Amino acid sequence: MVFRNKMPNLHRLDLTGTTIEANPYEFYTGCYTEENRLPEYAFHEQKKLLGIKLPKTITYIGSHAFEGCPNLRDVQLHEGITTIGEYAFNKCTALPYVEIPAGVAVIDDRAFQQCSSLEEVRLNEGLLRMGVEVFSLAKHLKNINLPLSLQEIGRNCFYSCSLESVTVPENVRTLPDDVFASNRNLQTVTLPSRLRSIGNNAFEGCVSLQEIRIPPMVETIGNNAFSSCDELSDVYVYLANAKDLKINQNTFGRWTTALLHVP
């Protein structure tokens, strides 16, 4: 309550050596502090906050915790955090870089959506799931590494970013709808050998994509998955039996120059 209502000019805050304790006092509508958890809406719309160092003891960053902090440029997260809640850093439009520490297993829906200045994200091992639209509309995001531990990527996760290269980890079985759509700078994609499905519009509008290799265990490719990939010149298919692949007439859109390579 003090941080939110009594410090309107707070620029920087170092909580590294502190602990968060449970308290029944409502500091925001319907919100209370819990043991070793940064609560939801903790710094929601703190307009002048520039930087923060979070406690080393927390295990959870609550939903909407930093949503709408337009000047937040520096966030230091410590190992021990396991979950970053939904909308946690949504609309932090000045944030240029973030490192997710080892041990974070879940980044929930829209956690970094509309972080329009975000250029680089460093992910570490231990990450299992990324929710819906986590980095969507982070239009300047160019560099991200997807760790080997990753198993699930939500729909629209990287929609309309500026990724240049992507390697999808081997444990991922499904690429959902619109997952990399409208990444206009995306040139190279490496898909996992045990991938089973590619969703609707998964790579739609990736106008710089030059080559795609469809792994042998893919069973379905959705509508417009590769439409408007204007620079695509080579498509490699490794299926033993092409009739087992479920596609339709819109899957690949219209190409004039692409060469299809089959077994």
Short mmCIF file of N, CA, C and O in Angstrom, two decimals, residues 38-87:
data_model
loop_
_atom_site.label_atom_id
_atom_site.label_comp_id
_atom_site.label_asym_id
_atom_site.label_seq_id
_atom_site.Cartn_x
_atom_site.Cartn_y
_atom_site.Cartn_z
N LEU A 38 5.55 -12.46 -4.86
CA LEU A 38 5.26 -11.07 -5.21
C LEU A 38 3.80 -11.04 -5.65
O LEU A 38 3.44 -11.69 -6.64
N PRO A 39 2.94 -10.35 -4.95
CA PRO A 39 1.51 -10.48 -5.21
C PRO A 39 1.07 -9.84 -6.52
O PRO A 39 1.77 -9.00 -7.10
N GLU A 40 -0.08 -10.24 -6.99
CA GLU A 40 -0.64 -9.66 -8.20
C GLU A 40 -0.90 -8.17 -7.99
O GLU A 40 -1.23 -7.73 -6.89
N TYR A 41 -0.70 -7.41 -9.05
CA TYR A 41 -0.90 -5.96 -9.05
C TYR A 41 0.04 -5.22 -8.09
O TYR A 41 -0.22 -4.07 -7.74
N ALA A 42 1.15 -5.85 -7.70
CA ALA A 42 2.03 -5.23 -6.70
C ALA A 42 2.51 -3.85 -7.12
O ALA A 42 2.52 -2.91 -6.32
N PHE A 43 2.96 -3.71 -8.37
CA PHE A 43 3.46 -2.41 -8.86
C PHE A 43 2.71 -2.00 -10.13
O PHE A 43 3.25 -1.31 -10.99
N HIS A 44 1.50 -2.43 -10.24
CA HIS A 44 0.67 -2.16 -11.41
C HIS A 44 0.56 -0.65 -11.68
O HIS A 44 0.25 0.14 -10.79
N GLU A 45 0.93 -0.27 -12.90
CA GLU A 45 0.82 1.12 -13.36
C GLU A 45 1.58 2.12 -12.48
O GLU A 45 1.12 3.24 -12.24
N GLN A 46 2.76 1.69 -12.01
CA GLN A 46 3.67 2.64 -11.36
C GLN A 46 4.40 3.38 -12.49
O GLN A 46 5.42 2.94 -13.00
N LYS A 47 3.89 4.51 -12.85
CA LYS A 47 4.29 5.19 -14.08
C LYS A 47 5.75 5.65 -14.08
O LYS A 47 6.38 5.75 -15.14
N LYS A 48 6.33 5.92 -12.92
CA LYS A 48 7.68 6.48 -12.87
C LYS A 48 8.74 5.46 -12.47
O LYS A 48 9.92 5.81 -12.37
N LEU A 49 8.34 4.23 -12.24
CA LEU A 49 9.30 3.21 -11.84
C LEU A 49 10.25 2.88 -12.99
O LEU A 49 9.83 2.52 -14.09
N LEU A 50 11.56 3.03 -12.73
CA LEU A 50 12.60 2.79 -13.74
C LEU A 50 13.28 1.44 -13.58
O LEU A 50 13.62 0.79 -14.57
N GLY A 51 13.52 1.03 -12.33
CA GLY A 51 14.25 -0.21 -12.11
C GLY A 51 13.88 -0.85 -10.80
O GLY A 51 13.54 -0.16 -9.83
N ILE A 52 13.96 -2.20 -10.76
CA ILE A 52 13.65 -2.89 -9.52
C ILE A 52 14.47 -4.18 -9.42
O ILE A 52 14.71 -4.85 -10.43
N LYS A 53 14.94 -4.48 -8.20
CA LYS A 53 15.59 -5.74 -7.90
C LYS A 53 14.66 -6.50 -6.97
O LYS A 53 14.33 -6.02 -5.88
N LEU A 54 14.24 -7.68 -7.39
CA LEU A 54 13.25 -8.43 -6.63
C LEU A 54 13.91 -9.25 -5.53
O LEU A 54 15.09 -9.59 -5.61
N PRO A 55 13.17 -9.61 -4.49
CA PRO A 55 13.73 -10.40 -3.39
C PRO A 55 14.25 -11.75 -3.86
O PRO A 55 13.66 -12.38 -4.75
N LYS A 56 15.32 -12.20 -3.25
CA LYS A 56 15.89 -13.51 -3.61
C LYS A 56 15.04 -14.67 -3.11
O LYS A 56 15.25 -15.80 -3.52
N THR A 57 14.12 -14.37 -2.21
CA THR A 57 13.35 -15.44 -1.59
C THR A 57 12.03 -15.77 -2.29
O THR A 57 11.40 -16.77 -1.98
N ILE A 58 11.61 -14.95 -3.24
CA ILE A 58 10.29 -15.19 -3.83
C ILE A 58 10.34 -16.35 -4.83
O ILE A 58 11.36 -16.61 -5.47
N THR A 59 9.20 -17.02 -4.95
CA THR A 59 9.07 -18.15 -5.89
C THR A 59 8.07 -17.85 -6.99
O THR A 59 7.96 -18.64 -7.93
N TYR A 60 7.38 -16.75 -6.88
CA TYR A 60 6.26 -16.49 -7.79
C TYR A 60 6.12 -14.99 -8.03
O TYR A 60 6.20 -14.20 -7.08
N ILE A 61 5.91 -14.61 -9.29
CA ILE A 61 5.59 -13.22 -9.63
C ILE A 61 4.13 -13.19 -10.04
O ILE A 61 3.73 -13.85 -11.01
N GLY A 62 3.32 -12.47 -9.31
CA GLY A 62 1.88 -12.50 -9.51
C GLY A 62 1.43 -11.86 -10.82
O GLY A 62 2.15 -11.07 -11.45
N SER A 63 0.22 -12.18 -11.21
CA SER A 63 -0.35 -11.63 -12.44
C SER A 63 -0.49 -10.11 -12.33
O SER A 63 -0.76 -9.57 -11.25
N HIS A 64 -0.22 -9.43 -13.44
CA HIS A 64 -0.35 -7.97 -13.54
C HIS A 64 0.62 -7.22 -12.61
O HIS A 64 0.44 -6.02 -12.39
N ALA A 65 1.63 -7.90 -12.08
CA ALA A 65 2.49 -7.29 -11.06
C ALA A 65 3.12 -5.99 -11.53
O ALA A 65 3.22 -5.03 -10.76
N PHE A 66 3.59 -5.93 -12.77
CA PHE A 66 4.24 -4.72 -13.31
C PHE A 66 3.52 -4.23 -14.57
O PHE A 66 4.08 -3.43 -15.32
N GLU A 67 2.34 -4.68 -14.78
CA GLU A 67 1.62 -4.28 -15.99
C GLU A 67 1.44 -2.76 -16.04
O GLU A 67 1.12 -2.11 -15.04
N GLY A 68 1.70 -2.21 -17.21
CA GLY A 68 1.49 -0.78 -17.39
C GLY A 68 2.50 0.11 -16.71
O GLY A 68 2.17 1.24 -16.33
N CYS A 69 3.75 -0.40 -16.55
CA CYS A 69 4.85 0.45 -16.05
C CYS A 69 5.64 0.91 -17.26
O CYS A 69 6.61 0.26 -17.68
N PRO A 70 5.28 2.03 -17.87
CA PRO A 70 5.82 2.40 -19.18
C PRO A 70 7.28 2.82 -19.18
O PRO A 70 7.90 2.88 -20.25
N ASN A 71 7.85 3.11 -18.01
CA ASN A 71 9.25 3.54 -17.95
C ASN A 71 10.18 2.51 -17.33
O ASN A 71 11.37 2.78 -17.15
N LEU A 72 9.66 1.34 -17.00
CA LEU A 72 10.49 0.30 -16.39
C LEU A 72 11.50 -0.22 -17.40
O LEU A 72 11.14 -0.74 -18.45
N ARG A 73 12.79 -0.04 -17.07
CA ARG A 73 13.87 -0.40 -18.00
C ARG A 73 14.75 -1.53 -17.47
O ARG A 73 15.46 -2.17 -18.24
N ASP A 74 14.74 -1.76 -16.17
CA ASP A 74 15.69 -2.70 -15.59
C ASP A 74 14.99 -3.54 -14.53
O ASP A 74 14.51 -3.00 -13.52
N VAL A 75 14.91 -4.86 -14.77
CA VAL A 75 14.33 -5.79 -13.81
C VAL A 75 15.33 -6.89 -13.54
O VAL A 75 15.82 -7.54 -14.47
N GLN A 76 15.65 -7.11 -12.28
CA GLN A 76 16.58 -8.18 -11.91
C GLN A 76 15.81 -9.28 -11.17
O GLN A 76 15.31 -9.06 -10.06
N LEU A 77 15.72 -10.43 -11.82
CA LEU A 77 15.04 -11.59 -11.26
C LEU A 77 16.09 -12.55 -10.71
O LEU A 77 17.17 -12.69 -11.29
N HIS A 78 15.78 -13.22 -9.63
CA HIS A 78 16.73 -14.14 -9.00
C HIS A 78 16.28 -15.58 -9.17
O HIS A 78 15.10 -15.87 -9.32
N GLU A 79 17.25 -16.50 -9.11
CA GLU A 79 16.91 -17.91 -9.14
C GLU A 79 16.04 -18.26 -7.93
O GLU A 79 16.20 -17.68 -6.86
N GLY A 80 15.16 -19.20 -8.12
CA GLY A 80 14.20 -19.56 -7.09
C GLY A 80 12.78 -19.30 -7.53
O GLY A 80 11.83 -19.91 -7.04
N ILE A 81 12.61 -18.38 -8.48
CA ILE A 81 11.28 -18.12 -9.04
C ILE A 81 10.90 -19.29 -9.94
O ILE A 81 11.69 -19.75 -10.76
N THR A 82 9.68 -19.78 -9.79
CA THR A 82 9.21 -20.90 -10.61
C THR A 82 8.13 -20.49 -11.60
O THR A 82 7.96 -21.14 -12.62
N THR A 83 7.41 -19.40 -11.32
CA THR A 83 6.30 -19.00 -12.18
C THR A 83 6.26 -17.49 -12.34
O THR A 83 6.39 -16.75 -11.36
N ILE A 84 6.07 -17.06 -13.58
CA ILE A 84 5.79 -15.65 -13.86
C ILE A 84 4.34 -15.58 -14.33
O ILE A 84 3.97 -16.18 -15.34
N GLY A 85 3.51 -14.90 -13.57
CA GLY A 85 2.07 -14.90 -13.81
C GLY A 85 1.65 -14.14 -15.06
O GLY A 85 2.42 -13.41 -15.68
N GLU A 86 0.38 -14.32 -15.41
CA GLU A 86 -0.15 -13.71 -16.63
C GLU A 86 -0.13 -12.18 -16.52
O GLU A 86 -0.32 -11.62 -15.45
N TYR A 87 0.17 -11.54 -17.63
CA TYR A 87 0.22 -10.08 -17.74
C TYR A 87 1.25 -9.44 -16.81
O TYR A 87 1.21 -8.23 -16.58
#
